[in-house]
mmCIF file with all atom_site columns, C-alpha atoms in Angstrom:
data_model
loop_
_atom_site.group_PDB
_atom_site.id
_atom_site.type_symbol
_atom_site.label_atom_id
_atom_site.label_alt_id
_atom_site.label_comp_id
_atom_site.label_asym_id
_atom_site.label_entity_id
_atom_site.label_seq_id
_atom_site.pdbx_PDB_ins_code
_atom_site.Cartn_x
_atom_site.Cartn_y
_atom_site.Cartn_z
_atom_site.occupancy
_atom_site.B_iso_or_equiv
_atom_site.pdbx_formal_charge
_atom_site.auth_seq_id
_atom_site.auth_comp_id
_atom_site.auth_asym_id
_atom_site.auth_atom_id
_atom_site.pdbx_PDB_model_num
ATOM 1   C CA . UNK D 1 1   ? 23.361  45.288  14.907  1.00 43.00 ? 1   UNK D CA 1
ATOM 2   C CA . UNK D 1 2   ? 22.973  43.861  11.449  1.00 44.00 ? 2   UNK D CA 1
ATOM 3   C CA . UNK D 1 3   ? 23.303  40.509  10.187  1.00 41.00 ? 3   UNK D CA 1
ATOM 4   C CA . UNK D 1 4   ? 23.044  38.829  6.657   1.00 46.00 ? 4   UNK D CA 1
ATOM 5   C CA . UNK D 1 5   ? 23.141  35.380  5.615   1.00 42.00 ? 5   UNK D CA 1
ATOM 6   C CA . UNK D 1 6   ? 24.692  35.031  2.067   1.00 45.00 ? 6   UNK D CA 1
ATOM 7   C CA . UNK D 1 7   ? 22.654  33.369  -0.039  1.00 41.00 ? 7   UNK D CA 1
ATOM 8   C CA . UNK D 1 8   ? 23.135  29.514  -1.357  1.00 42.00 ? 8   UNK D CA 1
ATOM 9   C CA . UNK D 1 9   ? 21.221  27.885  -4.023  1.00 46.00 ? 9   UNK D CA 1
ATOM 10  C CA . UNK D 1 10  ? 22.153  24.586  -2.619  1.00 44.00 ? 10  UNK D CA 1
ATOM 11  C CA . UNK D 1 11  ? 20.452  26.048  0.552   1.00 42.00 ? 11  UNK D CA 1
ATOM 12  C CA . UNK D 1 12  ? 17.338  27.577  -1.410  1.00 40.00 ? 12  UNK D CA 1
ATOM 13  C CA . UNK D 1 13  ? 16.022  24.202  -2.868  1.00 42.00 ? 13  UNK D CA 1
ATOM 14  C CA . UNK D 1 14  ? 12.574  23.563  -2.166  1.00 43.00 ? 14  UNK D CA 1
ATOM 15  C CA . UNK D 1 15  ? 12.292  20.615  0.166   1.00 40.00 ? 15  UNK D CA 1
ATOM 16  C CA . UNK D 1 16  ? 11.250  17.217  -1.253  1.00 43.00 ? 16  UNK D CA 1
ATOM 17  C CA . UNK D 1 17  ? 7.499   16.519  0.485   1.00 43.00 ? 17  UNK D CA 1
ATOM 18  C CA . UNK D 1 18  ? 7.995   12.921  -0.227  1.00 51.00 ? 18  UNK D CA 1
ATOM 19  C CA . UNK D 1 19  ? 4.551   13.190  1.157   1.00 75.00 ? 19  UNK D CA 1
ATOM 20  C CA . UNK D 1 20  ? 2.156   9.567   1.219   1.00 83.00 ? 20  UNK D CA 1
ATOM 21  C CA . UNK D 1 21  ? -1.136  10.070  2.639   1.00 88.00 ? 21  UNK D CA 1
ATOM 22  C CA . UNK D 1 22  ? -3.102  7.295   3.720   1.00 90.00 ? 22  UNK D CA 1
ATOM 23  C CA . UNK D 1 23  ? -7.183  7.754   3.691   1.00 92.00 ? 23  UNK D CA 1
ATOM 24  C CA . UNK D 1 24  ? -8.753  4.702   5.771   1.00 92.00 ? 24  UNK D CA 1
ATOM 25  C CA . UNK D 1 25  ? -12.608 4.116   6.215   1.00 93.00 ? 25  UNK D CA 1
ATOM 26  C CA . UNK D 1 26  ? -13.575 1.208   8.988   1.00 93.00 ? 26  UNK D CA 1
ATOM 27  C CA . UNK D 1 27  ? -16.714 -0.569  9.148   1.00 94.00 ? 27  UNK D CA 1
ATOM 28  C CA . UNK D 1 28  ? -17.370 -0.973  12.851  1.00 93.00 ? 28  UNK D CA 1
ATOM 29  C CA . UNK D 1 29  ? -16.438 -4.939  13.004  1.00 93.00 ? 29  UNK D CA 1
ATOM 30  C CA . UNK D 1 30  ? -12.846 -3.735  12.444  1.00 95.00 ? 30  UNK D CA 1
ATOM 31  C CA . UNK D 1 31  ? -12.742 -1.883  15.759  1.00 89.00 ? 31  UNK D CA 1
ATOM 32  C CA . UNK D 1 32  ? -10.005 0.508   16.792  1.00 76.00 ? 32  UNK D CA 1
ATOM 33  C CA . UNK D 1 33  ? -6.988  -2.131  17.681  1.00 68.00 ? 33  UNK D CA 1
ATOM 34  C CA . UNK D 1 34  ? -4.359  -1.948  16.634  1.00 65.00 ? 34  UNK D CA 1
ATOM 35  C CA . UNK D 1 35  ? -4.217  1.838   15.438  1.00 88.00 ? 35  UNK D CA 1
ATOM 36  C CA . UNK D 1 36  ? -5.243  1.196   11.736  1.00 93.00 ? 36  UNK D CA 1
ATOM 37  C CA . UNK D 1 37  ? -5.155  4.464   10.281  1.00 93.00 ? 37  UNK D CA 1
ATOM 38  C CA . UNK D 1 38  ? -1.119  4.187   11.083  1.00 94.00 ? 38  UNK D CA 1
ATOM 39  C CA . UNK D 1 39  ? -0.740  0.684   10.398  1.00 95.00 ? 39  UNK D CA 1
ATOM 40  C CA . UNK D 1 40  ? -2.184  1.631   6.866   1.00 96.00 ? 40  UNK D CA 1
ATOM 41  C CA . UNK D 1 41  ? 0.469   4.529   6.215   1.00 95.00 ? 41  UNK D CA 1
ATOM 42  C CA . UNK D 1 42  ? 3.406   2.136   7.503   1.00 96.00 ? 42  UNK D CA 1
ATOM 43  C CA . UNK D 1 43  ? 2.123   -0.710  4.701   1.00 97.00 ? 43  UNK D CA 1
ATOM 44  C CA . UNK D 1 44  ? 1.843   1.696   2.009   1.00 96.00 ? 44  UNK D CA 1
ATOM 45  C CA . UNK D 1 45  ? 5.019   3.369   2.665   1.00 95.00 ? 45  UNK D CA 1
ATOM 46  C CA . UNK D 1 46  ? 6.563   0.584   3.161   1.00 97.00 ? 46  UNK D CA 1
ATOM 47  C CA . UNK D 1 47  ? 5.535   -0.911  -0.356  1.00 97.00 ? 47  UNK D CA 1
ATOM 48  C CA . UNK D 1 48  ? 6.803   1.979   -2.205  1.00 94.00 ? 48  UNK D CA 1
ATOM 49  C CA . UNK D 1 49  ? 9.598   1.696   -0.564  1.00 94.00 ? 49  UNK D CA 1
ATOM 50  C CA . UNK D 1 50  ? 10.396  -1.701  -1.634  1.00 97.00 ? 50  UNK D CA 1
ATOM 51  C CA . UNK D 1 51  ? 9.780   -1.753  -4.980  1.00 95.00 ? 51  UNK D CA 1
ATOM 52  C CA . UNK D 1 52  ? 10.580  -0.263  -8.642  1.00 91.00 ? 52  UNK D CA 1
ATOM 53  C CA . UNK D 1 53  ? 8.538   2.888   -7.696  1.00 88.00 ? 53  UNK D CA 1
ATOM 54  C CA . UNK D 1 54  ? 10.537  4.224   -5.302  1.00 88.00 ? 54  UNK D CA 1
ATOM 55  C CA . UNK D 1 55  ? 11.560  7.206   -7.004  1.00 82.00 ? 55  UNK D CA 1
ATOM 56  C CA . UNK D 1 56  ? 8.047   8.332   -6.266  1.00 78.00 ? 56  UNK D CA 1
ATOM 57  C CA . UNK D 1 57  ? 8.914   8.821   -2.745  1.00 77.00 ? 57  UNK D CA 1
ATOM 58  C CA . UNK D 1 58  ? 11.439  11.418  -3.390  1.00 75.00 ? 58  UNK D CA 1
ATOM 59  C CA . UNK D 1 59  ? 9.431   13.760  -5.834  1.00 72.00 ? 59  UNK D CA 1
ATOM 60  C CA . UNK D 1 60  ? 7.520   17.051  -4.416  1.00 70.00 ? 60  UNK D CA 1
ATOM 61  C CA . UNK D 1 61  ? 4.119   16.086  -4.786  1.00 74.00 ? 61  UNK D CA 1
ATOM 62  C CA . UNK D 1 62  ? 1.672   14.353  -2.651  1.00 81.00 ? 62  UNK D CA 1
ATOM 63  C CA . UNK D 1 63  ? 0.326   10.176  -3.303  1.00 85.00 ? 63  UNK D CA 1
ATOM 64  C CA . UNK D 1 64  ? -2.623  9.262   -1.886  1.00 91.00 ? 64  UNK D CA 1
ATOM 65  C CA . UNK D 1 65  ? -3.442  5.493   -1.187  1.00 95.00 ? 65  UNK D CA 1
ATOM 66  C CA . UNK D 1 66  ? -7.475  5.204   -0.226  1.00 96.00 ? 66  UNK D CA 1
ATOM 67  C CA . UNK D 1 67  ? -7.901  1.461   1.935   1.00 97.00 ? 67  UNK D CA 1
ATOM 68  C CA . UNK D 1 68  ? -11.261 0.741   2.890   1.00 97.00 ? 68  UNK D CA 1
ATOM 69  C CA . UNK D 1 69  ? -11.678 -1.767  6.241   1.00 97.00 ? 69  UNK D CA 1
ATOM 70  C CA . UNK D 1 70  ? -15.251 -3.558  4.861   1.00 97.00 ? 70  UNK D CA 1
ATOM 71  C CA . UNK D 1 71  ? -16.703 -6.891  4.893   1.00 98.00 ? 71  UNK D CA 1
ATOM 72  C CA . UNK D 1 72  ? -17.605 -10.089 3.127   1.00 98.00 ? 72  UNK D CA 1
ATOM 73  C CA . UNK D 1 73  ? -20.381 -8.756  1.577   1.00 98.00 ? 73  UNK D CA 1
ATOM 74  C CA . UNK D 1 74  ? -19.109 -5.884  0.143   1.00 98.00 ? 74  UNK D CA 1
ATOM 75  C CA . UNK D 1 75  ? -15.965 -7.171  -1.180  1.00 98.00 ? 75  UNK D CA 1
ATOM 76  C CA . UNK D 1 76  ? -18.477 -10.281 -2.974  1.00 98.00 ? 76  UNK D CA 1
ATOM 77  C CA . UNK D 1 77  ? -20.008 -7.462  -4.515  1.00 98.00 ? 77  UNK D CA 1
ATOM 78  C CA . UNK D 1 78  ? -17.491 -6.076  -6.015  1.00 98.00 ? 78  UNK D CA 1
ATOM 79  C CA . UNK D 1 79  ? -15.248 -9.156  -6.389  1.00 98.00 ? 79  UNK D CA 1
ATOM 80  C CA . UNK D 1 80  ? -18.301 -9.875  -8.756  1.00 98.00 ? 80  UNK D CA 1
ATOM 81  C CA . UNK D 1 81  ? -18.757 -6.360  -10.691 1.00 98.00 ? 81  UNK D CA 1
ATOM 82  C CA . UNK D 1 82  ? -15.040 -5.943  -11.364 1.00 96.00 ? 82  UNK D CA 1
ATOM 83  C CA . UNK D 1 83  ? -13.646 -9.633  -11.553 1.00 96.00 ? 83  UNK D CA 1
ATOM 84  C CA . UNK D 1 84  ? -16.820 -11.823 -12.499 1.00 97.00 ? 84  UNK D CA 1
ATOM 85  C CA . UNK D 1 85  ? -16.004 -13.851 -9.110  1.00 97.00 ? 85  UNK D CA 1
ATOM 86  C CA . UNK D 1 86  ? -19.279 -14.639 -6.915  1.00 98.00 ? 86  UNK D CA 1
ATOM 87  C CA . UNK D 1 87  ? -17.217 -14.727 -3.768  1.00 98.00 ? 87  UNK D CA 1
ATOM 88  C CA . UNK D 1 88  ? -15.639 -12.525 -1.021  1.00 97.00 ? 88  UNK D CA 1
ATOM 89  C CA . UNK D 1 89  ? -11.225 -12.610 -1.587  1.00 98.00 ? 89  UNK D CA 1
ATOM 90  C CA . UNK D 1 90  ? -8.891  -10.834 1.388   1.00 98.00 ? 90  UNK D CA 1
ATOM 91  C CA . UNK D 1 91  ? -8.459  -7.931  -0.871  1.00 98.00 ? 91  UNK D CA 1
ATOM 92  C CA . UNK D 1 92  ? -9.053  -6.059  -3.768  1.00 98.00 ? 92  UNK D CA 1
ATOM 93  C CA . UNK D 1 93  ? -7.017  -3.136  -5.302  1.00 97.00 ? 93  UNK D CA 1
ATOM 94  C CA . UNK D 1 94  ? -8.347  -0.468  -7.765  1.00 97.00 ? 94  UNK D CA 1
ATOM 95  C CA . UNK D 1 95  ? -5.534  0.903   -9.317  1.00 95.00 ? 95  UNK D CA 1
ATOM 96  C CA . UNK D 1 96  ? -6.269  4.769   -10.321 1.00 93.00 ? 96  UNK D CA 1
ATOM 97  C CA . UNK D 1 97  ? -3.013  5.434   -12.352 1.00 87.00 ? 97  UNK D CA 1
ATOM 98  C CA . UNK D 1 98  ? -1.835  3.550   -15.715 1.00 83.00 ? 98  UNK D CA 1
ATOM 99  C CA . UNK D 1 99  ? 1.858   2.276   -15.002 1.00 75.00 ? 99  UNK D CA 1
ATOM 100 C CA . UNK D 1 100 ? 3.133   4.486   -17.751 1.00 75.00 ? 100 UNK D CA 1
ATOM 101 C CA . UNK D 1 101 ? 1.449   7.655   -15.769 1.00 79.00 ? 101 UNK D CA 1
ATOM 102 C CA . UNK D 1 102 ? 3.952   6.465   -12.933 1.00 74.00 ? 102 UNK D CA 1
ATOM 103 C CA . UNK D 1 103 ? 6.618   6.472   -15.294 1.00 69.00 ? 103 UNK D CA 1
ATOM 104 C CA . UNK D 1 104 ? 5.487   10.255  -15.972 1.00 72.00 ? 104 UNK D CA 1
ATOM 105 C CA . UNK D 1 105 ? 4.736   11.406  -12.236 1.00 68.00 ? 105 UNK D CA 1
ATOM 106 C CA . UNK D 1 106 ? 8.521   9.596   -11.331 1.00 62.00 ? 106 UNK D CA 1
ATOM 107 C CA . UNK D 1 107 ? 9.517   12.582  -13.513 1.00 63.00 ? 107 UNK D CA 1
ATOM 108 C CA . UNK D 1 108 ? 7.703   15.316  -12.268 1.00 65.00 ? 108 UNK D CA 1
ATOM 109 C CA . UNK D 1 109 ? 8.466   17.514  -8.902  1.00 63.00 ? 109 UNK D CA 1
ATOM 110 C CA . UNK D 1 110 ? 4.533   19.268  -8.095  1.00 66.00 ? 110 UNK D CA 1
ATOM 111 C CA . UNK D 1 111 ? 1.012   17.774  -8.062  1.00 68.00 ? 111 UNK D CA 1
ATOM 112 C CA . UNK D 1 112 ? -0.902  14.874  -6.796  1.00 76.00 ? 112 UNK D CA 1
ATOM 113 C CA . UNK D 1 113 ? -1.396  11.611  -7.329  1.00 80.00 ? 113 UNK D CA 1
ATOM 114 C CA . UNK D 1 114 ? -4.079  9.470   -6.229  1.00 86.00 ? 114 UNK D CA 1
ATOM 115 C CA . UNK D 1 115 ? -2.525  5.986   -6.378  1.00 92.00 ? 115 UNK D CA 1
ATOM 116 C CA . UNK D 1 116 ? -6.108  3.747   -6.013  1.00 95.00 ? 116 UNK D CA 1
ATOM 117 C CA . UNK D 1 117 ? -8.086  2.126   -3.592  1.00 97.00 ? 117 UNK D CA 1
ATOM 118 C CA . UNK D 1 118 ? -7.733  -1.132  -1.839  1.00 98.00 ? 118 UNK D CA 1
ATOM 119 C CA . UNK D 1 119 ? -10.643 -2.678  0.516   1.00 98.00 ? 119 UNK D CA 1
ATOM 120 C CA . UNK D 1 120 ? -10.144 -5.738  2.483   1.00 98.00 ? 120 UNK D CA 1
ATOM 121 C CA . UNK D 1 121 ? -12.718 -7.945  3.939   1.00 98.00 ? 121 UNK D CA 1
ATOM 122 C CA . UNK D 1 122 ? -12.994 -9.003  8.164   1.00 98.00 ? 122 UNK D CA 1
ATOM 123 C CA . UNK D 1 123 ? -14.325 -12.455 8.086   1.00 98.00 ? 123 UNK D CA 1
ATOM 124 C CA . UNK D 1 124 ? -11.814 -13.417 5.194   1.00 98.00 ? 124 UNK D CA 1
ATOM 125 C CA . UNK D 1 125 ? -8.750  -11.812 6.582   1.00 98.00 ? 125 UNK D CA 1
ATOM 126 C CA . UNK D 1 126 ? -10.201 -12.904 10.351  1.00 98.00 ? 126 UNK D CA 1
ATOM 127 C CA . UNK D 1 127 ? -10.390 -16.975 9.137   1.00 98.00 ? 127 UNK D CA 1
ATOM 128 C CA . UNK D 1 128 ? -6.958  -16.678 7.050   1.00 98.00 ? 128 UNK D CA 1
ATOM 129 C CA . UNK D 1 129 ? -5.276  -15.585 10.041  1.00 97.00 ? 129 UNK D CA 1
ATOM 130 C CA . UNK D 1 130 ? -6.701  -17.757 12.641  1.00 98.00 ? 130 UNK D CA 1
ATOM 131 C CA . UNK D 1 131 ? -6.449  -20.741 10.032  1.00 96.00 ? 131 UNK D CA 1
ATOM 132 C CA . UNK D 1 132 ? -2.174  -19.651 9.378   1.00 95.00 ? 132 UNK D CA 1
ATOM 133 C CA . UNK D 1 133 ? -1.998  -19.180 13.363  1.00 95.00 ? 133 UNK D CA 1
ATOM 134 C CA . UNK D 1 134 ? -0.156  -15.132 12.587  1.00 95.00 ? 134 UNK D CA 1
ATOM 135 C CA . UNK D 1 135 ? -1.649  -11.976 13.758  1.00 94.00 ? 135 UNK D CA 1
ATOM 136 C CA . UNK D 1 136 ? -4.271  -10.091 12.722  1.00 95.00 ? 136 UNK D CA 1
ATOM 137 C CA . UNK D 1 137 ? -2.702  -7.259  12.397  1.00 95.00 ? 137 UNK D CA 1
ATOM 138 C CA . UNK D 1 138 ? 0.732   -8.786  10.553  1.00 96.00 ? 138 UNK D CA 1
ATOM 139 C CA . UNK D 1 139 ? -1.798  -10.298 7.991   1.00 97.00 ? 139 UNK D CA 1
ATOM 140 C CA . UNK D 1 140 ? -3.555  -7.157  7.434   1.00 98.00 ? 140 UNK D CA 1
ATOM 141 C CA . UNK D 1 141 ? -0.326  -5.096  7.452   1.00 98.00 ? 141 UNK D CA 1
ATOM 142 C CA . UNK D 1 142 ? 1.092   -7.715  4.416   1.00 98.00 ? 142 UNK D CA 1
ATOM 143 C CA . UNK D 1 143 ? -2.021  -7.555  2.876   1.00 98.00 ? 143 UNK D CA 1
ATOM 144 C CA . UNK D 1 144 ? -2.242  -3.544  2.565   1.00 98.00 ? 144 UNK D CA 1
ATOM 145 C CA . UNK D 1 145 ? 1.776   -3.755  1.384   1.00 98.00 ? 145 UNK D CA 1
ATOM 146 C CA . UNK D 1 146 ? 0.083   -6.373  -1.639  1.00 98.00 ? 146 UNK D CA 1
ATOM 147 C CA . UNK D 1 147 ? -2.381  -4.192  -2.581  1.00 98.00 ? 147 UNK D CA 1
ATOM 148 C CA . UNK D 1 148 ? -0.369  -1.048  -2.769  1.00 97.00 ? 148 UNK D CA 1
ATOM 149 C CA . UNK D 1 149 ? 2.061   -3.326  -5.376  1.00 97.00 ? 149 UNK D CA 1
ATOM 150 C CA . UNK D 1 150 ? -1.054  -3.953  -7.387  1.00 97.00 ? 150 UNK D CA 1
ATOM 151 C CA . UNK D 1 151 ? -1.421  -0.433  -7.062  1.00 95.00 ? 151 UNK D CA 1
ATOM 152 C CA . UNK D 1 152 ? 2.142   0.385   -8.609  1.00 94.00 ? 152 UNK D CA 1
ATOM 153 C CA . UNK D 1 153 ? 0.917   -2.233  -11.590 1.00 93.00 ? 153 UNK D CA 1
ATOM 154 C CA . UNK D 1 154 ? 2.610   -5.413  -9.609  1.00 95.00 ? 154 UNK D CA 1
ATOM 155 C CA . UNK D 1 155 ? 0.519   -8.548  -10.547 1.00 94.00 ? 155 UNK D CA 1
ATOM 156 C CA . UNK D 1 156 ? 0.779   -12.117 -10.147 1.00 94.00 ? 156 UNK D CA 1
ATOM 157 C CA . UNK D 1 157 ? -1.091  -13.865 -12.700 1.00 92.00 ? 157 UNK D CA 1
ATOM 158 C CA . UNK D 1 158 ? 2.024   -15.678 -13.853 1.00 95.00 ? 158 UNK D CA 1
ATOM 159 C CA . UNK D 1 159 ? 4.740   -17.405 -12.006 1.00 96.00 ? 159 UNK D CA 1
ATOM 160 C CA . UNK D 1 160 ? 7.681   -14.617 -12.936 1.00 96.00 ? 160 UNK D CA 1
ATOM 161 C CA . UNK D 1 161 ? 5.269   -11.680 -11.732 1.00 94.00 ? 161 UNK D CA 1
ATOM 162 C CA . UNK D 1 162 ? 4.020   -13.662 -9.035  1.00 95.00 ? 162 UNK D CA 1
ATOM 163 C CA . UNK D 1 163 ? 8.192   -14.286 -7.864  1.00 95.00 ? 163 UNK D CA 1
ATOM 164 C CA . UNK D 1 164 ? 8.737   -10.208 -8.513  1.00 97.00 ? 164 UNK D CA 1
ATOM 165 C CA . UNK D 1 165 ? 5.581   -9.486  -6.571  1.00 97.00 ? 165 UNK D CA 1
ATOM 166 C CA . UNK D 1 166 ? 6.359   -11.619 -3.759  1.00 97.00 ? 166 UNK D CA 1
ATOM 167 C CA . UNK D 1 167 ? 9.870   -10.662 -3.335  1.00 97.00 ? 167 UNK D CA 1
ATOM 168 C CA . UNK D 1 168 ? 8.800   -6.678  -3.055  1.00 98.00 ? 168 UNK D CA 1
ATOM 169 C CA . UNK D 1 169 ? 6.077   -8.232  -0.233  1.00 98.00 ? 169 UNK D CA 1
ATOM 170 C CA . UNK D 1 170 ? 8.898   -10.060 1.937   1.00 98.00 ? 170 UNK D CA 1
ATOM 171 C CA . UNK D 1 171 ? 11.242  -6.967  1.729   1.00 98.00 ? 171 UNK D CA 1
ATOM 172 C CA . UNK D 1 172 ? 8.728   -4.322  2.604   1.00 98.00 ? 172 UNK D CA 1
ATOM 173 C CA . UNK D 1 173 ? 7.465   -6.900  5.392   1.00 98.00 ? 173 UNK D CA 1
ATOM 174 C CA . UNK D 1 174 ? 11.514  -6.755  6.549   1.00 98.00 ? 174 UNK D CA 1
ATOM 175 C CA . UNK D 1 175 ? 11.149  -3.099  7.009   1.00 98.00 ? 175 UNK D CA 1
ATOM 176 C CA . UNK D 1 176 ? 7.820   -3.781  9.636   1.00 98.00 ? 176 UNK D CA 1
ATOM 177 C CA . UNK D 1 177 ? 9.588   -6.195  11.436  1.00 96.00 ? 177 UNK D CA 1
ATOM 178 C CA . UNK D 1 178 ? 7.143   -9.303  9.762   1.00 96.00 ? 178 UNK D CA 1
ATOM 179 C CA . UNK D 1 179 ? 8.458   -12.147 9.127   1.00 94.00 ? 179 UNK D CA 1
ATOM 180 C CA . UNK D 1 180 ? 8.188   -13.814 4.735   1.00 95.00 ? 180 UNK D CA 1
ATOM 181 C CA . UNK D 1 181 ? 4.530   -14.619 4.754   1.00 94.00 ? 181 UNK D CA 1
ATOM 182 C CA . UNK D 1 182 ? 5.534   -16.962 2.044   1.00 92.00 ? 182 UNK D CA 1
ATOM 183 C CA . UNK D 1 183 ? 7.832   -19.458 4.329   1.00 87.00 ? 183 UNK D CA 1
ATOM 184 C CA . UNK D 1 184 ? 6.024   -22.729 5.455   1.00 63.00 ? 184 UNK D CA 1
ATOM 185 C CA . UNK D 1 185 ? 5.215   -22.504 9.369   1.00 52.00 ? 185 UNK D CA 1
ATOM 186 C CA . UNK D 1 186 ? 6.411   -25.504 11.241  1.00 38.00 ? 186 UNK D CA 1
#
């Protein structure tokens, strides 16, 4: 018996990968609780999701976000090299792409893109979220969703930005079931 399937070029579309890869490194303070390679891929996604870029979702090619669990010590060190700050901050973000290569890859159905690198620091992240009483894991989770912004050339070095910025935050927070980091806690 023979069959044959007519063929469709609505069927015969190559599929959409809409493919974002998360790389995460752990120094061994961070432990293994919660699951923080998937925590990681939920932020990121969740980011792109939420704000202007996310066209990029949709496009045939693979993003890669790189996030880096470290420490005080290495985050100074860096907070100094690339920011001229002595001091350890919650996280930093190393953008990889220009915003107008975003522009370009938004357009474009094959490839790769690495998006950057963001590392966060334990003791920093630990105190901020004992000393705002919210989860470990919910402040690390917000604070991987603000770094991939940065990474999509979000900033907040002006009150405007800073309003843009935040509102992507909240709404990709919605999506992870977090509550606006920004409301005052009674």
């Amino acid at each position: 018996m023979l069959s044959a399937t007519r063929w469709s070029e609505k069927l015969s579309k190559p599929m959409k990968a809409k493919m974002l890869q998360t790389e995460l490194t752990a120094s061994p303070q961070w432990g293994t609780e919660p699951e923080w390679p998937d925590l990681a891929a939920r932020a990121a996604k969740a980011a792109i999701a939420a704000s202007s870029r996310a066209d990029l979702m949709s496009r045939n090619f693979d993003i890669e976000v790189s996030v880096k669990l470290s420490d005080n010590a290495e985050v100074q060190t860096l907070n100094k090299a690339y920011r001229g700050k002595d001091k350890p901050t919650n996280v930093l973000s190393f953008p990889q792409i220009q915003p107008d290569l975003l522009d370009t890859l938004a357009n474009t159905d094959d490839g790769e893109a690495l998006l950057g690198d963001i590392i966060l620091a334990y003791e920093t992240c630990r105190d901020e979220a004992v000393a705002k009483d919210i989860s470990f894991s919910s402040h690390i989770t917000h604070l991987i969703v603000h770094g991939s912004l940065h990474l999509l050339g979000y900033d907040h070095e002006n009150e405007v930005d800073a309003g843009v910025m935040e509102n992507c935050e909240i709404n990709a927070l919605a999506t992870l079931g977090i509550a606006n980091p920004y409301t005052e806690q009674a």
